[in-house]
XYZ file of C-alpha atoms in Angstrom:
233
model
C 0.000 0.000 0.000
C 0.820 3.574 -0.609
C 0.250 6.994 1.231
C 0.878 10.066 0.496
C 0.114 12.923 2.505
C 0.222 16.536 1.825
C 1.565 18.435 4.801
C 3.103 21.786 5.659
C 4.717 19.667 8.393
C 6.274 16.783 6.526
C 8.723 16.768 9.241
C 6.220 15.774 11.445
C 5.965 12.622 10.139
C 9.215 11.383 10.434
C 9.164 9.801 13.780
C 5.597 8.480 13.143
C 6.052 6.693 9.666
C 9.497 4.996 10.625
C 8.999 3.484 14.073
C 7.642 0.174 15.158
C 4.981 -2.079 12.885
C 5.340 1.028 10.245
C 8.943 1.561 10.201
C 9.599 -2.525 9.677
C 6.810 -2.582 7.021
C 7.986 0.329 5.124
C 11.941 -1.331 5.544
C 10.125 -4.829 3.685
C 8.523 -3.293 0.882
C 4.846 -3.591 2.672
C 3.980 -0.123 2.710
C 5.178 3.309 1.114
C 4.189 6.009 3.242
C 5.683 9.695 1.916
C 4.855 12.807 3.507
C 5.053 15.600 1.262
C 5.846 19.537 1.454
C 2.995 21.094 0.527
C 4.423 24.588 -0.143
C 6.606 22.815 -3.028
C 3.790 23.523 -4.945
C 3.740 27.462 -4.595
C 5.424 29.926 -6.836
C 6.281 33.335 -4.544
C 9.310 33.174 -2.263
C 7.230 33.718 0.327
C 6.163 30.031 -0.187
C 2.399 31.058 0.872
C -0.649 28.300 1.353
C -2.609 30.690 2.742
C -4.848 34.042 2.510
C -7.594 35.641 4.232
C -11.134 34.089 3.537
C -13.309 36.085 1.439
C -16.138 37.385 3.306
C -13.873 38.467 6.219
C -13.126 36.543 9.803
C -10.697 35.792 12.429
C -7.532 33.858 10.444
C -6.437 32.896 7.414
C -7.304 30.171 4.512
C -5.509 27.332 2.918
C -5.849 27.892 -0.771
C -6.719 25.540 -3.258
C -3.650 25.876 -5.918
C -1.070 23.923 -4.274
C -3.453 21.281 -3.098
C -4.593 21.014 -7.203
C -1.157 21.281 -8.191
C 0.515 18.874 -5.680
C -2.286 16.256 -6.734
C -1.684 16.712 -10.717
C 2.432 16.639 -9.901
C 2.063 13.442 -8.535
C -0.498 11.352 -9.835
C -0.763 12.877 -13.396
C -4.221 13.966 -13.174
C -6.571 14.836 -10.802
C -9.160 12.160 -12.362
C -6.021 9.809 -11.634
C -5.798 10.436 -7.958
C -6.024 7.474 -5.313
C -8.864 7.611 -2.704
C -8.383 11.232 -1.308
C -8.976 11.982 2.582
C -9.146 15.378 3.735
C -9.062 15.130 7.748
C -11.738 17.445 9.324
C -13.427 18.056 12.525
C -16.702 18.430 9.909
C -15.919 14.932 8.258
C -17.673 11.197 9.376
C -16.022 9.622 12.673
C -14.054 7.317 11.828
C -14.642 3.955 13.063
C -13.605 0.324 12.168
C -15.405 -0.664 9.922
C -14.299 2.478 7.902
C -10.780 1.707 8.610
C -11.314 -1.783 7.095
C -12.642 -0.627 3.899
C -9.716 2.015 3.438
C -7.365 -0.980 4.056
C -8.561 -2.845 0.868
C -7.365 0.356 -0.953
C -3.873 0.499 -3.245
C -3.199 3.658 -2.464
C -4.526 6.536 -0.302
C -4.206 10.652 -0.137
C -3.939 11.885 3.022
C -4.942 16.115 3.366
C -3.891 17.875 6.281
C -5.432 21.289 7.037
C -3.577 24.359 8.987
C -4.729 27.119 10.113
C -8.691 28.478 10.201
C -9.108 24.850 7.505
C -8.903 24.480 3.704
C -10.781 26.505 0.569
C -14.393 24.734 0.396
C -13.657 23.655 -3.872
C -10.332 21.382 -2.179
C -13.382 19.885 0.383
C -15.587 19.802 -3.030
C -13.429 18.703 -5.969
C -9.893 16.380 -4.237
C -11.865 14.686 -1.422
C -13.462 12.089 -1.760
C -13.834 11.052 1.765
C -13.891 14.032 5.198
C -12.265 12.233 8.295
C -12.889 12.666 11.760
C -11.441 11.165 14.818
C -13.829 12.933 17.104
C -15.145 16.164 18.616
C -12.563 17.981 18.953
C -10.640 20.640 16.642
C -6.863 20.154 16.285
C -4.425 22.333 15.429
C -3.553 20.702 12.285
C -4.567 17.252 10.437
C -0.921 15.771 11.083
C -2.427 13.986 14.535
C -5.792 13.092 12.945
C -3.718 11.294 9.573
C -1.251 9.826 11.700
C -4.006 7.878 13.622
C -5.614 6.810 9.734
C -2.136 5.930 8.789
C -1.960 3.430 11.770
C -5.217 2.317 12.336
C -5.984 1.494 8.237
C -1.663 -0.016 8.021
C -1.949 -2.564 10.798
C -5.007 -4.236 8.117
C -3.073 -4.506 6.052
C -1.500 -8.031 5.589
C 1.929 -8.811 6.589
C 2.335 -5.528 8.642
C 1.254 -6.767 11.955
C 3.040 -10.556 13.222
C 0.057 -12.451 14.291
C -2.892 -11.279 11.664
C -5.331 -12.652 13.982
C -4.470 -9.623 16.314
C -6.611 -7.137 14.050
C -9.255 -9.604 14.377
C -9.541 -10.180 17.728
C -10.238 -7.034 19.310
C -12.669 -3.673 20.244
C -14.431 -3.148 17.502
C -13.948 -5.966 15.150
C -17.301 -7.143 15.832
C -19.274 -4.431 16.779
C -17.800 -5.253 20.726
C -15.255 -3.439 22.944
C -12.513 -5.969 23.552
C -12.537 -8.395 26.401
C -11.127 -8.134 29.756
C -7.248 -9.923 29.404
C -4.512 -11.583 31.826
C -1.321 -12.593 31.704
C 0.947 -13.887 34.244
C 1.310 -14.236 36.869
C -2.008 -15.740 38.087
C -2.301 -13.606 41.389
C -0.569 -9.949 41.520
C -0.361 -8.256 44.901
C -3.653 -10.343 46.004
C -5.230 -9.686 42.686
C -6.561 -12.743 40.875
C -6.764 -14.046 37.261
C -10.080 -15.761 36.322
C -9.737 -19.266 36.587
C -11.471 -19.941 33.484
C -9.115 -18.696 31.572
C -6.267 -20.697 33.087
C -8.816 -24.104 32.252
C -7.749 -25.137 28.491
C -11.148 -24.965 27.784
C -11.703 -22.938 24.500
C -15.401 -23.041 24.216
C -16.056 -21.882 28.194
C -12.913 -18.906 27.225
C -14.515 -18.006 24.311
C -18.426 -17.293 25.660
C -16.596 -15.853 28.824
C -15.293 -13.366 26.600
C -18.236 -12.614 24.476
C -20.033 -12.706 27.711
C -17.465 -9.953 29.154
C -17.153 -8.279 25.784
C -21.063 -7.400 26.053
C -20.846 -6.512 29.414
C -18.179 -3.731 29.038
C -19.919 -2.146 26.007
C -22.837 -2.160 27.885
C -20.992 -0.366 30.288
C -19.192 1.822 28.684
C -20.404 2.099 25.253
C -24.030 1.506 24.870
C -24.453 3.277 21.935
C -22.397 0.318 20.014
C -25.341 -2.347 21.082
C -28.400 0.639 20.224
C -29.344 -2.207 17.395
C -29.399 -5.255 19.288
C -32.480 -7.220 19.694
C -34.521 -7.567 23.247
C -33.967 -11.665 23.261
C -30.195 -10.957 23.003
C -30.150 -8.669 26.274
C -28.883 -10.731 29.272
C-alpha cells in the first residue's frame, strides 16, 4: 500500500512513519508512506498556502492551488488520484469498519489542514472522503492522519506478526474488547479468572463474548443501540 500525505509539516511525520509495525513494514517493501511539502507547490518566495477568507473573519485560509497542483504533480491527473482523505473536525467519525474498507485500498491521499481549515472547492473537488477522529478541533490534520495511517496499516497483511491480532479485538465485531490476563495468576492479592487458566476454548470463548457485552454495555451503549430484546442478558 501507498500513502501520500500533503503536509506543511512533513517533518512531522518522520518519527511516526518509521517506528515500530510502520517503520519494519515500510523497511520490507509492505507499505510506502511519503509525507510531502505542501508549499513545493507554490510559486512566490514567500512560499504562501494561505490568505484571508473572502467574506472576512478571524484567520487565514488554505488555498486551493497547491493542493490542485501537488495532486496533478504526482499522480498525473486529478481524475487519476487514489482515494483522497481530507481530515476534518466536519468529516464522518471514523470507526472500524471504515478503517477496514480504506485498508482494501492500493493507495490513499492523506490532506492535512492548517490554520482556520482548507478553501471549500479542495473539500468539493480532491476529497473524496472528510475524516474525523472525534469532537474535537486540532491544530492541524498531522495527529488526525497519523491515527488513519496506523489504524488502516496494521489491516493490512503482513504488517502486523500475528494477523489474527486485528481480528480479535474492540471493535472488530461491533464489541469493545474483552477483559485480558497474563501472568502471573495472582498480583499483589489480585486474581486471574480461573477460566481462563482451564484449556477450555469453548467456556474462554463465551466468557469473553459474555465480558465483551458486558463492558460495552458499560461503557459504550451506543455500540449495542441495534441489538435485539432476546439478546439482552
Amino acid at each position: 500500500m501507498r500513502i501520500d500525505i500533503l503536509t506543511i509539516f512533513p517533518e512531522w511525520f518522520s518519527g511516526p512513519l518509521t517506528t515500530s509495525l510502520l517503520g519494519k513494514a515500510v523497511d520490507r517493501g509492505i507499505l510506502e508512506l511519503r509525507a510531502h511539502d505542501l508549499r513545493r507547490w507554490t510559486d512566490d518566495a514567500h512560499r504562501t498556502v494561505d490568505d484571508a477568507p473572502y467574506g472576512g473573519g478571524a484567520g487565514m485560509l488554505m488555498g486551493p492551488d497547491p493542493f490542485f497542483r501537488a495532486v496533478e504533480e504526482l499522480y498525473g491527473s486529478v481524475e487519476a488520484r487514489p482515494r483522497t482523505l481530507l481530515m476534518t473536525p466536519r468529516g464522518r467519525r471514523l470507526d472500524q469498519p471504515t478503517v477496514t474498507g480504506m485498508a482494501t485500498e492500493p493507495a490513499l491521499l492523506l490532506l492535512c489542514g492548517r490554520y482556520e481549515g482548507i478553501d471549500e472547492r479542495v473539500h468539493l473537488h480532491l476529497a473524496h472522503d472528510e475524516i474525523s477522529i472525534g469532537d474535537v478541533v486540532l491544530a492541524g490534520g498531522e495527529v488526525a492522519a497519523a491515527v488513519v495511517i496506523e489504524a488502516v496499516t496494521r489491516l493490512v497483511p503482513g504488517v502486523m506478526g500475528n494477523a489474527e491480532s486485528g481480528v480479535n479485538e474492540s471493535f472488530a465485531d461491533g464489541l469493545l474488547e474483552h477483559p485480558q490476563y497474563t501472568r502471573p495468576a495472582t498480583y499483589r492479592g489480585w486474581g486471574s479468572p480461573d477460566i481462563l487458566r482451564s484449556g477450555d476454548h469453548g467456556r474462554v470463548a463465551a466468557w469473553r463474548t459474555a465480558h465483551a457485552r458486558t463492558r460495552t454495555r458499560l461503557m459504550r451503549p451506543d455500540l449495542l443501540a441495534d441489538e435485539r430484546p432476546d439478546d439482552r442478558s
